[in-house]
mmCIF file of N, CA and C in Angstrom:
data_model
loop_
_atom_site.group_PDB
_atom_site.id
_atom_site.type_symbol
_atom_site.label_atom_id
_atom_site.label_comp_id
_atom_site.label_asym_id
_atom_site.label_seq_id
_atom_site.Cartn_x
_atom_site.Cartn_y
_atom_site.Cartn_z
ATOM 1 N N LYS R 939 122.904 90.526 107.799
ATOM 2 C CA LYS R 939 123.750 91.664 107.507
ATOM 3 C C LYS R 939 124.025 91.783 106.013
ATOM 4 N N GLU R 940 123.879 90.686 105.285
ATOM 5 C CA GLU R 940 124.118 90.714 103.833
ATOM 6 C C GLU R 940 122.811 90.969 103.091
ATOM 7 N N ARG R 941 122.933 91.498 101.895
ATOM 8 C CA ARG R 941 121.755 91.674 101.033
ATOM 9 C C ARG R 941 121.304 90.297 100.567
ATOM 10 N N ILE R 942 120.010 90.061 100.659
ATOM 11 C CA ILE R 942 119.445 88.786 100.216
ATOM 12 C C ILE R 942 118.379 89.101 99.169
ATOM 13 N N ALA R 943 118.561 88.554 97.988
ATOM 14 C CA ALA R 943 117.595 88.748 96.909
ATOM 15 C C ALA R 943 116.481 87.714 97.010
ATOM 16 N N ASN R 944 115.258 88.156 96.774
ATOM 17 C CA ASN R 944 114.078 87.290 96.708
ATOM 18 C C ASN R 944 113.908 86.364 97.921
ATOM 19 N N PRO R 945 113.967 86.892 99.136
ATOM 20 C CA PRO R 945 113.780 86.022 100.298
ATOM 21 C C PRO R 945 112.319 85.574 100.416
ATOM 22 N N VAL R 946 112.141 84.418 101.004
ATOM 23 C CA VAL R 946 110.806 83.905 101.288
ATOM 24 C C VAL R 946 110.696 83.746 102.804
ATOM 25 N N PHE R 947 109.700 84.412 103.383
ATOM 26 C CA PHE R 947 109.431 84.318 104.810
ATOM 27 C C PHE R 947 108.279 83.357 105.014
ATOM 28 N N GLY R 948 108.385 82.516 106.010
ATOM 29 C CA GLY R 948 107.309 81.577 106.275
ATOM 30 C C GLY R 948 107.160 81.287 107.745
ATOM 31 N N LEU R 949 106.026 80.700 108.055
ATOM 32 C CA LEU R 949 105.790 80.249 109.420
ATOM 33 C C LEU R 949 105.081 78.909 109.355
ATOM 34 N N ALA R 950 105.130 78.197 110.459
ATOM 35 C CA ALA R 950 104.408 76.932 110.570
ATOM 36 C C ALA R 950 103.843 76.842 111.972
ATOM 37 N N ILE R 951 102.682 76.235 112.053
ATOM 38 C CA ILE R 951 102.081 75.957 113.343
ATOM 39 C C ILE R 951 101.906 74.448 113.450
ATOM 40 N N HIS R 952 102.414 73.899 114.543
ATOM 41 C CA HIS R 952 102.240 72.489 114.858
ATOM 42 C C HIS R 952 101.478 72.372 116.167
ATOM 43 N N ARG R 953 100.636 71.362 116.269
ATOM 44 C CA ARG R 953 100.024 71.053 117.548
ATOM 45 C C ARG R 953 101.077 70.340 118.388
ATOM 46 N N SER R 954 100.922 70.333 119.689
ATOM 47 C CA SER R 954 101.941 69.768 120.573
ATOM 48 C C SER R 954 102.218 68.288 120.311
ATOM 49 N N ASP R 955 101.288 67.573 119.668
ATOM 50 C CA ASP R 955 101.534 66.160 119.340
ATOM 51 C C ASP R 955 102.298 65.995 118.027
ATOM 52 N N GLY R 956 102.717 67.121 117.408
ATOM 53 C CA GLY R 956 103.496 67.070 116.179
ATOM 54 C C GLY R 956 102.693 67.261 114.913
ATOM 55 N N THR R 957 101.369 67.301 115.007
ATOM 56 C CA THR R 957 100.533 67.496 113.827
ATOM 57 C C THR R 957 100.788 68.868 113.216
ATOM 58 N N HIS R 958 101.134 68.875 111.930
ATOM 59 C CA HIS R 958 101.368 70.129 111.213
ATOM 60 C C HIS R 958 100.015 70.715 110.846
ATOM 61 N N VAL R 959 99.708 71.889 111.380
ATOM 62 C CA VAL R 959 98.406 72.507 111.180
ATOM 63 C C VAL R 959 98.387 73.389 109.939
ATOM 64 N N THR R 960 99.407 74.234 109.767
ATOM 65 C CA THR R 960 99.452 75.148 108.627
ATOM 66 C C THR R 960 100.875 75.632 108.399
ATOM 67 N N GLY R 961 101.144 76.157 107.226
ATOM 68 C CA GLY R 961 102.481 76.645 106.911
ATOM 69 C C GLY R 961 102.493 77.681 105.804
ATOM 70 N N PRO R 962 101.899 78.844 106.023
ATOM 71 C CA PRO R 962 101.904 79.876 104.977
ATOM 72 C C PRO R 962 103.283 80.505 104.784
ATOM 73 N N ASN R 963 103.524 80.996 103.572
ATOM 74 C CA ASN R 963 104.762 81.736 103.311
ATOM 75 C C ASN R 963 104.499 82.828 102.279
ATOM 76 N N THR R 964 105.437 83.757 102.193
ATOM 77 C CA THR R 964 105.248 84.912 101.310
ATOM 78 C C THR R 964 105.161 84.490 99.835
ATOM 79 N N HIS R 965 105.920 83.487 99.435
ATOM 80 C CA HIS R 965 105.913 83.056 98.032
ATOM 81 C C HIS R 965 104.552 82.486 97.635
ATOM 82 N N SER R 966 104.015 81.570 98.457
ATOM 83 C CA SER R 966 102.745 80.936 98.102
ATOM 84 C C SER R 966 101.577 81.924 98.160
ATOM 85 N N HIS R 967 101.747 83.034 98.864
ATOM 86 C CA HIS R 967 100.701 84.055 98.934
ATOM 87 C C HIS R 967 100.921 85.180 97.927
ATOM 88 N N GLY R 968 101.930 85.033 97.062
ATOM 89 C CA GLY R 968 102.171 86.028 96.024
ATOM 90 C C GLY R 968 102.782 87.325 96.527
ATOM 91 N N ALA R 969 103.360 87.302 97.721
ATOM 92 C CA ALA R 969 103.993 88.502 98.292
ATOM 93 C C ALA R 969 105.488 88.433 97.995
ATOM 94 N N GLU R 970 105.854 88.763 96.778
ATOM 95 C CA GLU R 970 107.247 88.689 96.357
ATOM 96 C C GLU R 970 108.025 89.881 96.925
ATOM 97 N N ILE R 971 109.165 89.603 97.514
ATOM 98 C CA ILE R 971 110.017 90.626 98.119
ATOM 99 C C ILE R 971 111.309 90.673 97.303
ATOM 100 N N ALA R 972 111.617 91.808 96.700
ATOM 101 C CA ALA R 972 112.771 91.928 95.802
ATOM 102 C C ALA R 972 114.086 91.643 96.534
ATOM 103 N N SER R 973 114.287 92.257 97.699
ATOM 104 C CA SER R 973 115.509 92.018 98.468
ATOM 105 C C SER R 973 115.348 92.588 99.870
ATOM 106 N N ILE R 974 116.216 92.118 100.750
ATOM 107 C CA ILE R 974 116.287 92.653 102.111
ATOM 108 C C ILE R 974 117.748 92.861 102.458
ATOM 109 N N GLU R 975 117.980 93.771 103.395
ATOM 110 C CA GLU R 975 119.341 94.013 103.875
ATOM 111 C C GLU R 975 119.237 94.723 105.218
ATOM 112 N N GLY R 976 119.979 94.252 106.196
ATOM 113 C CA GLY R 976 119.955 94.882 107.513
ATOM 114 C C GLY R 976 118.705 94.535 108.297
ATOM 115 N N MET R 977 118.410 95.373 109.273
ATOM 116 C CA MET R 977 117.254 95.149 110.141
ATOM 117 C C MET R 977 115.958 95.420 109.383
ATOM 118 N N GLY R 978 114.904 94.720 109.790
ATOM 119 C CA GLY R 978 113.610 94.924 109.176
ATOM 120 C C GLY R 978 112.531 94.207 109.949
ATOM 121 N N GLN R 979 111.342 94.223 109.399
ATOM 122 C CA GLN R 979 110.203 93.609 110.062
ATOM 123 C C GLN R 979 109.216 93.137 109.016
ATOM 124 N N ILE R 980 108.590 92.022 109.288
ATOM 125 C CA ILE R 980 107.507 91.520 108.448
ATOM 126 C C ILE R 980 106.455 90.944 109.377
ATOM 127 N N SER R 981 105.198 91.083 108.998
ATOM 128 C CA SER R 981 104.094 90.587 109.818
ATOM 129 C C SER R 981 103.181 89.714 108.979
ATOM 130 N N TYR R 982 102.564 88.756 109.629
ATOM 131 C CA TYR R 982 101.522 87.933 109.018
ATOM 132 C C TYR R 982 100.261 88.191 109.839
ATOM 133 N N LYS R 983 99.275 88.823 109.230
ATOM 134 C CA LYS R 983 98.072 89.246 109.956
ATOM 135 C C LYS R 983 96.906 88.320 109.660
ATOM 136 N N LEU R 984 96.166 88.002 110.707
ATOM 137 C CA LEU R 984 95.004 87.124 110.612
ATOM 138 C C LEU R 984 93.753 87.881 111.026
ATOM 139 N N ASN R 985 92.631 87.592 110.369
ATOM 140 C CA ASN R 985 91.351 88.133 110.811
ATOM 141 C C ASN R 985 90.822 87.368 112.014
ATOM 142 N N SER R 986 91.118 86.079 112.082
ATOM 143 C CA SER R 986 90.726 85.252 113.224
ATOM 144 C C SER R 986 91.698 84.074 113.298
ATOM 145 N N LEU R 987 91.760 83.481 114.466
ATOM 146 C CA LEU R 987 92.589 82.297 114.669
ATOM 147 C C LEU R 987 91.638 81.153 114.995
ATOM 148 N N PRO R 988 91.306 80.310 114.008
ATOM 149 C CA PRO R 988 90.255 79.313 114.209
ATOM 150 C C PRO R 988 90.712 78.039 114.926
ATOM 151 N N LEU R 989 91.883 78.069 115.553
ATOM 152 C CA LEU R 989 92.377 76.882 116.246
ATOM 153 C C LEU R 989 91.527 76.577 117.471
ATOM 154 N N LEU R 990 91.332 75.292 117.701
ATOM 155 C CA LEU R 990 90.634 74.880 118.912
ATOM 156 C C LEU R 990 91.624 74.766 120.059
ATOM 157 N N GLU R 991 91.099 74.592 121.258
ATOM 158 C CA GLU R 991 91.917 74.595 122.465
ATOM 159 C C GLU R 991 93.070 73.602 122.385
ATOM 160 N N GLY R 992 94.231 74.051 122.845
ATOM 161 C CA GLY R 992 95.391 73.179 122.891
ATOM 162 C C GLY R 992 96.679 73.965 122.933
ATOM 163 N N LEU R 993 97.770 73.229 123.028
ATOM 164 C CA LEU R 993 99.108 73.819 123.002
ATOM 165 C C LEU R 993 99.650 73.684 121.584
ATOM 166 N N TYR R 994 100.181 74.780 121.055
ATOM 167 C CA TYR R 994 100.707 74.815 119.697
ATOM 168 C C TYR R 994 102.124 75.359 119.720
ATOM 169 N N LEU R 995 102.880 75.063 118.672
ATOM 170 C CA LEU R 995 104.261 75.519 118.538
ATOM 171 C C LEU R 995 104.421 76.243 117.217
ATOM 172 N N LEU R 996 104.977 77.442 117.284
ATOM 173 C CA LEU R 996 105.178 78.269 116.100
ATOM 174 C C LEU R 996 106.631 78.175 115.638
ATOM 175 N N SER R 997 106.810 77.987 114.335
ATOM 176 C CA SER R 997 108.128 78.026 113.696
ATOM 177 C C SER R 997 108.161 79.203 112.745
ATOM 178 N N VAL R 998 109.319 79.806 112.563
ATOM 179 C CA VAL R 998 109.483 80.871 111.575
ATOM 180 C C VAL R 998 110.765 80.619 110.799
ATOM 181 N N ALA R 999 110.780 81.047 109.533
ATOM 182 C CA ALA R 999 111.937 80.797 108.686
ATOM 183 C C ALA R 999 112.067 81.851 107.599
ATOM 184 N N VAL R 1000 113.300 81.981 107.110
ATOM 185 C CA VAL R 1000 113.601 82.771 105.920
ATOM 186 C C VAL R 1000 114.482 81.886 105.043
ATOM 187 N N VAL R 1001 114.044 81.685 103.794
ATOM 188 C CA VAL R 1001 114.777 80.845 102.849
ATOM 189 C C VAL R 1001 114.927 81.588 101.528
ATOM 190 N N ASN R 1002 115.744 81.028 100.624
ATOM 191 C CA ASN R 1002 115.842 81.635 99.299
ATOM 192 C C ASN R 1002 114.624 81.242 98.465
ATOM 193 N N ASP R 1003 114.481 81.865 97.312
ATOM 194 C CA ASP R 1003 113.246 81.709 96.531
ATOM 195 C C ASP R 1003 113.020 80.324 95.959
ATOM 196 N N ASP R 1004 114.040 79.478 95.869
ATOM 197 C CA ASP R 1004 113.788 78.113 95.410
ATOM 198 C C ASP R 1004 113.923 77.092 96.537
ATOM 199 N N ASP R 1005 113.930 77.583 97.783
ATOM 200 C CA ASP R 1005 113.899 76.748 98.990
ATOM 201 C C ASP R 1005 115.080 75.774 99.081
ATOM 202 N N THR R 1006 116.252 76.228 98.613
ATOM 203 C CA THR R 1006 117.443 75.374 98.689
ATOM 204 C C THR R 1006 118.469 75.891 99.699
ATOM 205 N N GLU R 1007 118.240 77.112 100.210
ATOM 206 C CA GLU R 1007 119.156 77.673 101.198
ATOM 207 C C GLU R 1007 118.349 78.312 102.318
ATOM 208 N N MET R 1008 118.689 77.944 103.554
ATOM 209 C CA MET R 1008 117.993 78.488 104.711
ATOM 210 C C MET R 1008 118.855 79.568 105.345
ATOM 211 N N TYR R 1009 118.273 80.764 105.500
ATOM 212 C CA TYR R 1009 118.998 81.875 106.119
ATOM 213 C C TYR R 1009 118.766 81.921 107.626
ATOM 214 N N ASP R 1010 117.568 81.571 108.045
ATOM 215 C CA ASP R 1010 117.247 81.569 109.472
ATOM 216 C C ASP R 1010 116.061 80.641 109.678
ATOM 217 N N TYR R 1011 116.084 79.865 110.764
ATOM 218 C CA TYR R 1011 115.033 78.886 111.019
ATOM 219 C C TYR R 1011 114.900 78.682 112.517
ATOM 220 N N HIS R 1012 113.728 78.932 113.023
ATOM 221 C CA HIS R 1012 113.429 78.723 114.432
ATOM 222 C C HIS R 1012 112.339 77.651 114.491
ATOM 223 N N ASP R 1013 112.745 76.401 114.615
ATOM 224 C CA ASP R 1013 111.849 75.257 114.515
ATOM 225 C C ASP R 1013 111.095 75.014 115.818
ATOM 226 N N GLN R 1014 109.799 75.278 115.808
ATOM 227 C CA GLN R 1014 108.902 75.014 116.926
ATOM 228 C C GLN R 1014 109.420 75.602 118.243
ATOM 229 N N LEU R 1015 109.994 76.788 118.175
ATOM 230 C CA LEU R 1015 110.596 77.416 119.356
ATOM 231 C C LEU R 1015 109.624 78.297 120.138
ATOM 232 N N TYR R 1016 108.451 78.587 119.578
ATOM 233 C CA TYR R 1016 107.563 79.551 120.207
ATOM 234 C C TYR R 1016 106.214 78.907 120.546
ATOM 235 N N PRO R 1017 106.080 78.405 121.780
ATOM 236 C CA PRO R 1017 104.818 77.769 122.164
ATOM 237 C C PRO R 1017 103.746 78.809 122.480
ATOM 238 N N PHE R 1018 102.502 78.452 122.204
ATOM 239 C CA PHE R 1018 101.381 79.279 122.627
ATOM 240 C C PHE R 1018 100.176 78.378 122.887
ATOM 241 N N ARG R 1019 99.350 78.797 123.805
ATOM 242 C CA ARG R 1019 98.172 78.022 124.182
ATOM 243 C C ARG R 1019 96.918 78.744 123.706
ATOM 244 N N VAL R 1020 95.996 77.964 123.153
ATOM 245 C CA VAL R 1020 94.704 78.487 122.739
ATOM 246 C C VAL R 1020 93.661 77.966 123.710
ATOM 247 N N ARG R 1021 92.871 78.874 124.224
ATOM 248 C CA ARG R 1021 91.741 78.514 125.083
ATOM 249 C C ARG R 1021 90.480 78.933 124.340
ATOM 250 N N THR R 1022 89.509 78.055 124.317
ATOM 251 C CA THR R 1022 88.278 78.353 123.579
ATOM 252 C C THR R 1022 87.089 78.398 124.531
ATOM 253 N N PRO R 1023 86.093 79.197 124.195
ATOM 254 C CA PRO R 1023 84.878 79.261 125.014
ATOM 255 C C PRO R 1023 84.165 77.911 125.035
ATOM 256 N N GLU R 1024 83.390 77.673 126.068
ATOM 257 C CA GLU R 1024 82.699 76.391 126.215
ATOM 258 C C GLU R 1024 81.692 76.130 125.100
ATOM 259 N N ASP R 1025 81.162 77.182 124.479
ATOM 260 C CA ASP R 1025 80.141 76.983 123.443
ATOM 261 C C ASP R 1025 80.734 76.729 122.057
ATOM 262 N N LEU R 1026 82.052 76.646 121.962
ATOM 263 C CA LEU R 1026 82.691 76.403 120.671
ATOM 264 C C LEU R 1026 82.857 74.898 120.446
ATOM 265 N N GLU R 1027 83.000 74.526 119.201
ATOM 266 C CA GLU R 1027 83.179 73.123 118.840
ATOM 267 C C GLU R 1027 84.296 72.493 119.674
ATOM 268 N N PRO R 1028 84.054 71.335 120.306
ATOM 269 C CA PRO R 1028 85.070 70.743 121.176
ATOM 270 C C PRO R 1028 86.000 69.744 120.492
ATOM 271 N N TYR R 1029 85.781 69.429 119.204
ATOM 272 C CA TYR R 1029 86.540 68.350 118.581
ATOM 273 C C TYR R 1029 87.355 68.828 117.391
ATOM 274 N N GLY R 1030 88.561 68.305 117.247
ATOM 275 C CA GLY R 1030 89.376 68.571 116.075
ATOM 276 C C GLY R 1030 90.426 69.647 116.283
ATOM 277 N N LEU R 1031 90.845 70.272 115.179
ATOM 278 C CA LEU R 1031 91.912 71.276 115.191
ATOM 279 C C LEU R 1031 91.408 72.703 115.023
ATOM 280 N N VAL R 1032 90.342 72.869 114.226
ATOM 281 C CA VAL R 1032 89.890 74.224 113.908
ATOM 282 C C VAL R 1032 88.390 74.368 114.135
ATOM 283 N N ALA R 1033 87.987 75.594 114.414
ATOM 284 C CA ALA R 1033 86.560 75.933 114.494
ATOM 285 C C ALA R 1033 86.163 76.511 113.149
ATOM 286 N N LEU R 1034 85.279 75.849 112.465
ATOM 287 C CA LEU R 1034 84.903 76.270 111.114
ATOM 288 C C LEU R 1034 84.092 77.558 111.115
ATOM 289 N N GLY R 1035 83.410 77.849 112.212
ATOM 290 C CA GLY R 1035 82.645 79.086 112.269
ATOM 291 C C GLY R 1035 81.325 79.029 111.532
ATOM 292 N N GLY R 1036 80.889 77.831 111.185
ATOM 293 C CA GLY R 1036 79.623 77.686 110.469
ATOM 294 C C GLY R 1036 78.436 77.723 111.415
ATOM 295 N N ARG R 1037 77.258 77.539 110.824
ATOM 296 C CA ARG R 1037 76.052 77.500 111.637
ATOM 297 C C ARG R 1037 75.098 76.469 111.024
ATOM 298 N N TRP R 1038 74.301 75.875 111.873
ATOM 299 C CA TRP R 1038 73.321 74.910 111.415
ATOM 300 C C TRP R 1038 72.056 75.656 110.980
ATOM 301 N N VAL R 1039 71.529 75.280 109.830
ATOM 302 C CA VAL R 1039 70.318 75.894 109.311
ATOM 303 C C VAL R 1039 69.258 74.798 109.196
ATOM 304 N N TYR R 1040 68.119 75.036 109.814
ATOM 305 C CA TYR R 1040 67.015 74.053 109.730
ATOM 306 C C TYR R 1040 65.694 74.743 109.812
#
């Protein structure tokens, strides 16, 4: 409800075993936001989700620009499951999307 100058929005994805997979935020991506006030919306868009099969937990947060004050934090509150086709790489966290050349 209050005006917030220079907010930083971020998200994190953890695998169900606690492994931190990624954590992008508006500051590290150069998306500086002058201020916010009242209701609003922000989106983080992906061209692909290279995660391999498993259960993951999404966190979202809004902090001040020097990361010393947290305005809102939803720690691993949003679970989602990734299912991958049988022909995709079966090991690890991500599908690199490469191809073998010979």
